[in-house]
């Protein structure tokens, strides 16, 4: 009888929550309407988006998994090798605002499909580049970044439109688990294919096939048009029924705004600005770690005397160089495990702590950044003495970094009005990568090259150069924690403003 009632009253105030569990309540009557599609279709859509996100980040981290091979094949120094990831990220972040604009205004399924097809084709072409055309390798990585941007800016908004309350947090957590899991699988795939085939080019021929499968699933299982929250007047899912707030007489729907108006509005949103800068610090640290950790661990083992330096002969290496593949495999496994555990733990902690503290989300992010920076510093200091201890503290550092992925996006989705969410995500991508992982791999590599050039050429200074250059990531991690603390001062007011 309760579900069939045409007019519903608001739940009592004590039942209201903040964050993703906030259902964006409104005063006034509600009219009960049914879903246009069954819940099963929504979960299938999320499944397809998560699978494509997994392939996305696998492709992202193929290069770090076989970096030593690529360096030797194209004869690249540390700074030049770091520029590979920088080229990818630069194109990715520059393209993101463009796709954010399209995602807020045009069919998102078409944008997703075009992006998946483009990055799959370009990645496949990368595998046929010879050593005399190293500039084409840099260009191809940049083009892959453009294709990736079309996906990353649009997919989270689809999930946000399909789920309300706590389910949105859960679905976003699953989606963002694919970031560390896909990254780890990228290392595993790259090092395994290079080891099995004896040719690192084969590492770039697997993800295009998986991308083709993702494109077919997208076409078959994802609806052509997905209703936006602004079009549904913020539909609320209660007891299996969608309740849409009845429009008051004389109140008109929000007018269309220009891109510049959206940008100006977002720039005035303090929670969005500070949390985006916090995410930038996260991206800086993860970008540097993802690119250089396997190489750093290898050089630490050489300094310890447990292995001899690699010697390359034309198209093959001595057995000792297999240790580089082993480090990539171990680091990939750590990234997968800590990614899953971290995202789940972060989302669950946010869900529980929101009930007692309305500022729980940014405070969780700040704490995670501080602890992660401490773990990274200990790992750097322990590397010359114990590789096992280094792996352990790197794992804890990644664990606390991963705890923030879903929570940061959740903050954006409830402090930004729905009609600007794609643009907000695109701007966040632009800023976080421009000041974050677009430069951190290159910066760490360049500092390492400068330190080596100013000291005697030895295995000791080869290791120390990376160790000293990594210290910058510790400082950036602490600064990122400070940005999230600033977010906590504004998050409540900005959430309320977004609900108006």
Coordinates of N, CA and C in Angstrom, one line a residue, residues 89-90 98 141 184 195 223 227 230-231 255 271 282-283 332 335 372 382 384 403 409 411 434 445 455-456 493:
X89 N 50.2 11.5 -21.3 CA 49.4 12.3 -20.4 C 49.1 13.7 -20.9
X90 N 50.0 14.3 -21.6 CA 49.8 15.7 -22.1 C 48.6 15.7 -23.1
X98 N 37.6 19.0 -24.1 CA 36.9 18.9 -25.3 C 35.8 17.8 -25.2
X141 N 51.9 7.2 -28.6 CA 51.5 7.2 -27.2 C 50.6 8.4 -26.9
X184 N 48.0 -2.7 -12.7 CA 48.8 -3.9 -12.4 C 48.9 -4.9 -13.5
X195 N 58.6 -11.6 -22.2 CA 59.4 -12.7 -21.8 C 59.1 -13.9 -22.6
X223 N 22.6 1.0 -23.3 CA 21.5 1.7 -24.0 C 22.0 2.9 -24.8
X227 N 19.2 8.4 -19.6 CA 18.6 9.6 -19.1 C 19.5 10.3 -18.1
X230 N 19.4 15.6 -14.7 CA 18.8 16.9 -14.9 C 17.5 16.7 -15.7
X231 N 17.5 15.7 -16.6 CA 16.3 15.4 -17.4 C 15.2 14.7 -16.6
X255 N 18.3 26.5 -17.3 CA 18.6 26.9 -18.7 C 19.9 26.4 -19.1
X271 N 35.3 23.5 -2.9 CA 35.5 22.0 -2.7 C 36.0 21.4 -3.9
X282 N 48.0 13.3 -5.9 CA 47.9 11.8 -6.0 C 48.4 11.4 -7.4
X283 N 48.0 12.1 -8.4 CA 48.4 11.7 -9.8 C 49.9 11.9 -9.9
X332 N 53.3 -5.3 -10.3 CA 52.0 -5.3 -10.9 C 51.0 -6.1 -9.9
X335 N 50.2 -3.8 -7.1 CA 49.2 -2.8 -7.5 C 47.8 -3.3 -7.6
X372 N 50.5 7.6 3.3 CA 51.1 7.1 2.1 C 52.5 7.8 1.9
X382 N 64.8 2.3 2.9 CA 65.1 0.8 3.1 C 65.6 0.1 1.9
X384 N 68.2 0.2 -0.2 CA 69.6 -0.3 -0.3 C 69.9 -1.5 0.7
X403 N 42.9 4.2 -1.6 CA 41.7 4.4 -0.8 C 41.0 5.7 -1.2
X409 N 36.2 11.1 -6.5 CA 35.1 11.3 -7.5 C 33.8 11.5 -6.9
X411 N 33.1 13.0 -4.1 CA 33.1 14.4 -3.7 C 32.7 15.3 -4.8
X434 N 48.0 17.8 -15.8 CA 48.9 18.9 -16.2 C 50.0 19.1 -15.1
X445 N 62.8 11.3 -14.0 CA 63.9 10.8 -14.9 C 64.9 11.9 -15.2
X455 N 78.1 13.1 -11.3 CA 78.8 12.2 -10.4 C 79.5 11.1 -11.3
X456 N 80.3 10.3 -10.6 CA 81.0 9.2 -11.3 C 80.0 8.2 -11.8
X493 N 29.0 23.3 2.7 CA 28.3 24.4 2.0 C 28.2 24.2 0.5

